[in-house]
CSV table of N, CA and C in Angstrom, one decimal:
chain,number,residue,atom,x,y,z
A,1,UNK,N,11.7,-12.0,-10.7
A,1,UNK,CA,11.8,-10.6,-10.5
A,1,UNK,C,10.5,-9.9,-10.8
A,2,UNK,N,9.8,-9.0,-10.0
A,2,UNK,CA,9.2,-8.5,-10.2
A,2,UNK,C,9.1,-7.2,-10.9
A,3,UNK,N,8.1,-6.9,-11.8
A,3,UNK,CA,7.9,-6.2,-13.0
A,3,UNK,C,7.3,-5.0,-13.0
A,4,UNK,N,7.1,-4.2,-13.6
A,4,UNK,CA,6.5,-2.9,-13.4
A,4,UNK,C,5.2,-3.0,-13.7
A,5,UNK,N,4.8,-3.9,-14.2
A,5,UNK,CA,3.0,-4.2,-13.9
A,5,UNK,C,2.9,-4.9,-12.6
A,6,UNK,N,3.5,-5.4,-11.7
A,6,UNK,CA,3.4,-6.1,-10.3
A,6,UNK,C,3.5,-5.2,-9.3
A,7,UNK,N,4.6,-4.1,-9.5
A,7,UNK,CA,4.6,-3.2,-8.7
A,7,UNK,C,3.5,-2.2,-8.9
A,8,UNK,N,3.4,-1.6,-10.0
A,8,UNK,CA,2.0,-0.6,-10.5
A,8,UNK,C,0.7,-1.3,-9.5
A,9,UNK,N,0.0,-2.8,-9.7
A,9,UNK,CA,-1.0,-3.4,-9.3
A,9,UNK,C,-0.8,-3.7,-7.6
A,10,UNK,N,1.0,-3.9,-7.3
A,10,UNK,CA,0.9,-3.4,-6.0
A,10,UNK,C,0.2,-2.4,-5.0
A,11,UNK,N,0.8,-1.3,-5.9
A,11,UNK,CA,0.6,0.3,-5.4
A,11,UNK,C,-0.5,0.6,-5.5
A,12,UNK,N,-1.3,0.0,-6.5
A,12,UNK,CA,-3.2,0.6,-7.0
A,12,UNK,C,-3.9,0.0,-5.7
A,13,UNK,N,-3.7,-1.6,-5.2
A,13,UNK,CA,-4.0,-2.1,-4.1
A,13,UNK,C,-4.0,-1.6,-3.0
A,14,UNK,N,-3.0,-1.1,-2.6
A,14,UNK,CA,-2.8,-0.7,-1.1
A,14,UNK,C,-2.9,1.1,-1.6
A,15,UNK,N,-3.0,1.8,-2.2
A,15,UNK,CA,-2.8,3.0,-2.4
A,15,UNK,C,-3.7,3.9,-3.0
A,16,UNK,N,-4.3,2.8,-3.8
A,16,UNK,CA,-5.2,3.6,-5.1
A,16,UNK,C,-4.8,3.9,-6.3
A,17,UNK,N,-3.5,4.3,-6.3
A,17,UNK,CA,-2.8,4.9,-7.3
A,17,UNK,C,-1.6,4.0,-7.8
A,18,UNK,N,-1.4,4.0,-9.5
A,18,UNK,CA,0.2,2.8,-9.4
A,18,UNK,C,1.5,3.6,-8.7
A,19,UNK,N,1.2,4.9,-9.2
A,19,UNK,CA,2.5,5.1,-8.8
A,19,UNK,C,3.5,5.1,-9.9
A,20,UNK,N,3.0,5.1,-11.0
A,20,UNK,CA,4.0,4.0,-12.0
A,20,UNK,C,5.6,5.2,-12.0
A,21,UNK,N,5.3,6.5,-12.0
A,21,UNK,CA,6.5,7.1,-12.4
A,21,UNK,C,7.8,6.9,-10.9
A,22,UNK,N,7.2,6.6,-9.9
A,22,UNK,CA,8.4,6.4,-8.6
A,22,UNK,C,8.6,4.8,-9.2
A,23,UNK,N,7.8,3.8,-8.9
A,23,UNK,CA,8.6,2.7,-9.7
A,23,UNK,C,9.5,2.4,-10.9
A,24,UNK,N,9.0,3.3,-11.8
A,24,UNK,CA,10.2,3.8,-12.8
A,24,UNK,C,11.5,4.2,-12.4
A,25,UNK,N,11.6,5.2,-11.9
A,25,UNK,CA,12.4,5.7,-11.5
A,25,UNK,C,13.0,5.0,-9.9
A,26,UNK,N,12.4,4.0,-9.4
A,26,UNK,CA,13.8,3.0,-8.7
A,26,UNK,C,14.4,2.4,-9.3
A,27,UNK,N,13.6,1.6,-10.4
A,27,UNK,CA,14.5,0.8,-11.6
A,27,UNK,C,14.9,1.3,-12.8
A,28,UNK,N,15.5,2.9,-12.4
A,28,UNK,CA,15.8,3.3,-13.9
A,28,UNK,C,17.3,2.2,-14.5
A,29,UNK,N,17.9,2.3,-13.4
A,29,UNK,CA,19.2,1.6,-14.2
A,29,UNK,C,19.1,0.2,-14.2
A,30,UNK,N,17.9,-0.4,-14.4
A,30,UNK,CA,17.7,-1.6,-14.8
A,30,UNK,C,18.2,-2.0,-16.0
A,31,UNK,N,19.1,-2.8,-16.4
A,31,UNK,CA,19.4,-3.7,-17.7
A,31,UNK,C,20.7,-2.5,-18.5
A,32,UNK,N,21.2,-1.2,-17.7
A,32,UNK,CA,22.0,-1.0,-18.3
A,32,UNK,C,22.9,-1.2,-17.5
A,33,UNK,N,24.1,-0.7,-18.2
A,33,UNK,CA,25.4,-1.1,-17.9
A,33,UNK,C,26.0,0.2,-16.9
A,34,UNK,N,26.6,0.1,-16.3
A,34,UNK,CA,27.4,-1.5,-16.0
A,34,UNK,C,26.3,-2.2,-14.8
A,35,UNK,N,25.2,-1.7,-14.8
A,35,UNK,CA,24.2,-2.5,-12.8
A,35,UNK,C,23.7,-3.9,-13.8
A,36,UNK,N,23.0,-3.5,-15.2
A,36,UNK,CA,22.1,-5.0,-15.2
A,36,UNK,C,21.2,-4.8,-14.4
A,37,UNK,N,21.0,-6.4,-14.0
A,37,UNK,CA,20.1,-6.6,-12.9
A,37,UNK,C,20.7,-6.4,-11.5
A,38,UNK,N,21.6,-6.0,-11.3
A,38,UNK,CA,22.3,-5.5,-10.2
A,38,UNK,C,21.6,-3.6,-9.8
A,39,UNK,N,21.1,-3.3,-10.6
A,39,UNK,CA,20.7,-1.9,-10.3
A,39,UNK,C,19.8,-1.8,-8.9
A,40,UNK,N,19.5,-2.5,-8.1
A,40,UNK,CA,19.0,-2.3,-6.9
A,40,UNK,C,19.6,-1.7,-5.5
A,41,UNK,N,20.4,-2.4,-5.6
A,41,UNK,CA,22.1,-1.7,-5.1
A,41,UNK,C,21.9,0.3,-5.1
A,42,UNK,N,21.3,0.7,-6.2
A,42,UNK,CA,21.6,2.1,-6.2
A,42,UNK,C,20.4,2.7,-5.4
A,43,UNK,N,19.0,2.5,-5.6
A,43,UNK,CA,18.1,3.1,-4.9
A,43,UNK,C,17.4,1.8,-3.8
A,44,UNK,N,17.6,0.8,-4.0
A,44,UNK,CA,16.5,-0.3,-3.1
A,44,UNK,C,17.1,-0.3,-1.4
A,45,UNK,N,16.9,1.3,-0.8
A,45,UNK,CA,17.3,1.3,0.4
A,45,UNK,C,16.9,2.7,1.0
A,46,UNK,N,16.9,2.8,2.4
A,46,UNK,CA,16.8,3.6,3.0
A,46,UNK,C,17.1,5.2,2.5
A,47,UNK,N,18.2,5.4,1.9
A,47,UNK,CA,18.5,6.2,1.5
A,47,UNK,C,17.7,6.7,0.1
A,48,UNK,N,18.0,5.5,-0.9
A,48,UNK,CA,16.9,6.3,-2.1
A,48,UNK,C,15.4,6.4,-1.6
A,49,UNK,N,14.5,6.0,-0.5
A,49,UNK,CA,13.8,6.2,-0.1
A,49,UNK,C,13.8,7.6,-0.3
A,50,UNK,N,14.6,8.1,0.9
A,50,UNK,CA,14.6,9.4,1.2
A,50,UNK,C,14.9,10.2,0.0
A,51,UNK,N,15.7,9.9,-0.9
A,51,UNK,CA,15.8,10.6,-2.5
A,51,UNK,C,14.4,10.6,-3.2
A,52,UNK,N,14.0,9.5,-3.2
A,52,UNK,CA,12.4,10.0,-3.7
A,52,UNK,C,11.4,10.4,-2.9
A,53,UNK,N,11.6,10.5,-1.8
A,53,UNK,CA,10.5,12.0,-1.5
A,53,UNK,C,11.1,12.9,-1.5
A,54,UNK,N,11.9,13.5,-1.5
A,54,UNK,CA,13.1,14.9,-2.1
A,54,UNK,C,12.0,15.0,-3.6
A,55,UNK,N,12.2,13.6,-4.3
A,55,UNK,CA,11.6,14.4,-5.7
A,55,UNK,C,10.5,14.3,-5.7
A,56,UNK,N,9.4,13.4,-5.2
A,56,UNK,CA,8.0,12.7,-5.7
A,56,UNK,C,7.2,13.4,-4.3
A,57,UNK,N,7.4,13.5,-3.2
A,57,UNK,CA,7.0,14.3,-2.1
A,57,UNK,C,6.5,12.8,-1.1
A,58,UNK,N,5.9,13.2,0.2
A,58,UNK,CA,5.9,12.4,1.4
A,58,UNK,C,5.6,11.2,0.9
A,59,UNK,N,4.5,11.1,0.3
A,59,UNK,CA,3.5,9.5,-0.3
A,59,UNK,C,5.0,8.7,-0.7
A,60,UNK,N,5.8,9.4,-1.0
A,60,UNK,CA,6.9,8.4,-2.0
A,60,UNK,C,7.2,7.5,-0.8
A,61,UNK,N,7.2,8.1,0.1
A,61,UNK,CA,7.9,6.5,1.5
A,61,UNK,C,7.1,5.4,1.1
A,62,UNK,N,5.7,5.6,1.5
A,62,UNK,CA,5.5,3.9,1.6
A,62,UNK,C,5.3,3.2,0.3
A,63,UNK,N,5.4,4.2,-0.8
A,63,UNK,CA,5.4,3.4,-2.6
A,63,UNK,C,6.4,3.1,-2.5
A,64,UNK,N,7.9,3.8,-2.4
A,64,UNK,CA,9.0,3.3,-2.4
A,64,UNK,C,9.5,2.0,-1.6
A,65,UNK,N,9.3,2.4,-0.4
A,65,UNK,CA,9.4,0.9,0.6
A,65,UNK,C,8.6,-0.3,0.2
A,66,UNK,N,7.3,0.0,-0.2
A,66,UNK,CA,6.5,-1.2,-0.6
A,66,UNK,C,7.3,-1.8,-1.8
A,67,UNK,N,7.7,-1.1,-3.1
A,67,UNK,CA,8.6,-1.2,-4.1
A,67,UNK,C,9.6,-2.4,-3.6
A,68,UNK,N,10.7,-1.8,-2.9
A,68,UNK,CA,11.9,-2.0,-2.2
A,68,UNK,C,11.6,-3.6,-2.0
A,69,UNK,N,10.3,-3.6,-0.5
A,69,UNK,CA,10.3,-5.0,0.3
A,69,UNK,C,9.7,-6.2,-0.9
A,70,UNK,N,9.2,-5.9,-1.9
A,70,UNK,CA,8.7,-6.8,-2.8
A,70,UNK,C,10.1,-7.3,-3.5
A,71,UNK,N,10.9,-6.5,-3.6
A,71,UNK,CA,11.9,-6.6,-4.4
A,71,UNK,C,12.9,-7.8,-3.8
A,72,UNK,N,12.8,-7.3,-2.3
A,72,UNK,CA,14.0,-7.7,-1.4
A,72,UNK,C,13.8,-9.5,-1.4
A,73,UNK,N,12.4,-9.1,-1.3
A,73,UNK,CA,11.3,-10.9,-0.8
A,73,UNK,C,12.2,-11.3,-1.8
A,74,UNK,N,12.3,-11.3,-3.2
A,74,UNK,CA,12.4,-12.0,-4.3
A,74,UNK,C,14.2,-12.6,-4.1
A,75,UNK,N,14.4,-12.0,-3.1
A,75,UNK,CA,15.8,-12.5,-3.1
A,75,UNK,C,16.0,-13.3,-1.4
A,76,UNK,N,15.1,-13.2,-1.1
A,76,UNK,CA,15.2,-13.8,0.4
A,76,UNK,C,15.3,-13.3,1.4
A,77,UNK,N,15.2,-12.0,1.3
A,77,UNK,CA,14.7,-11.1,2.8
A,77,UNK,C,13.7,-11.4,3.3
A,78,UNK,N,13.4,-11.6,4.3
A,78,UNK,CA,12.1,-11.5,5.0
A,78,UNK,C,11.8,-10.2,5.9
A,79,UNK,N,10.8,-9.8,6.3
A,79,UNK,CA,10.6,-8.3,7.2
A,79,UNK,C,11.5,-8.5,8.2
A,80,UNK,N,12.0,-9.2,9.0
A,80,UNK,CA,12.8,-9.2,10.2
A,80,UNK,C,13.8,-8.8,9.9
A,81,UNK,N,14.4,-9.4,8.9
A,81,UNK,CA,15.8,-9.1,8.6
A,81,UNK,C,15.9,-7.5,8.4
A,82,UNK,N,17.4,-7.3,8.9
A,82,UNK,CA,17.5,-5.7,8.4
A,82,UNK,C,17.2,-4.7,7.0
A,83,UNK,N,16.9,-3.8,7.3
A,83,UNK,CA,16.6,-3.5,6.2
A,83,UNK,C,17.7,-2.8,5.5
A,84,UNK,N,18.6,-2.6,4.1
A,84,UNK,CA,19.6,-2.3,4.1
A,84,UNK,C,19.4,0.1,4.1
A,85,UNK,N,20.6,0.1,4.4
A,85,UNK,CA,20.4,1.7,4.7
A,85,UNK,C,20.8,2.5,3.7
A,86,UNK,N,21.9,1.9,2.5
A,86,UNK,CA,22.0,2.5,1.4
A,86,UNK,C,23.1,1.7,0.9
A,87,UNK,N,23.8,2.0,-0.5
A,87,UNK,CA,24.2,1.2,-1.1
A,87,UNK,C,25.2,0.2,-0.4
A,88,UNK,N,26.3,0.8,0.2
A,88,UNK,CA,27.3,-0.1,0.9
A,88,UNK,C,26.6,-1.1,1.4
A,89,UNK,N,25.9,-0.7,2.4
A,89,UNK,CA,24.9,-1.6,3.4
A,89,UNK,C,23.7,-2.9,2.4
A,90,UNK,N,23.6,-2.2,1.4
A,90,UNK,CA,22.7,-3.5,0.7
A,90,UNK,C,23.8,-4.5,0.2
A,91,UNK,N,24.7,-3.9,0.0
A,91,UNK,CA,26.1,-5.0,-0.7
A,91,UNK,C,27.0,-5.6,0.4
A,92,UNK,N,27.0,-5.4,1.4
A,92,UNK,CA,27.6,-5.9,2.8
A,92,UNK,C,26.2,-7.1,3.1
A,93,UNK,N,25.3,-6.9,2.9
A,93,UNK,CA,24.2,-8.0,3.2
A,93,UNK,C,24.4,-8.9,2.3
A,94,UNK,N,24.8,-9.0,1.2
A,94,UNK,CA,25.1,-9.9,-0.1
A,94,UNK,C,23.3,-10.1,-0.7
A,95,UNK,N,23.4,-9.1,-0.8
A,95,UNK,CA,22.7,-9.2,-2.0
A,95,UNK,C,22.9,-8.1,-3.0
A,96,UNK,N,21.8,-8.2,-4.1
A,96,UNK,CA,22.4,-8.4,-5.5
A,96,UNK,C,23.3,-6.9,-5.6
């Protein structure tokens, strides 16, 4: 699983900046209850995309998506595959 120093050194890479407070805030409900490590399910999709540039403004797309596809890799997505559109749709894909 990747970590919030992988995603930070992501975002400095391709961006300049970590970003660190929108990567926070995809994984806020990491490790609590009831998601665990299931908390991706809530923002790792099209939709919380769109929720964080509501809060973080335009830049949030490609940190969040970059975020998201690193995430997705770790479970076996590849870029072809669909991308999920929000929570139903990431859990109909079977993943986490």
């Amino acid at each position: 699983m990747a970590t919030l120093k992988i995603h930070c050194e992501a975002s400095r890479l391709k961006f300049g900046k970590t970003y660190e407070e929108i990567q926070l805030w995809l994984d806020e409900f990491h490790g609590k209850a009831p998601y665990f490590t299931r908390h991706r399910r809530l923002r790792h999709h099209e939709q919380g995309i769109r929720e964080a540039v509501k809060i973080f403004g335009e830049h949030a797309d490609a940190v969040a998506r970059q975020h998201i596809v690193i995430d997705l890799m770790d479970e076996g997505w590849v870029e072809f595959d669909h991308f999920p559109q929000d929570e139903k749709d990431y859990v109909k894909m079977g993943l986490w």
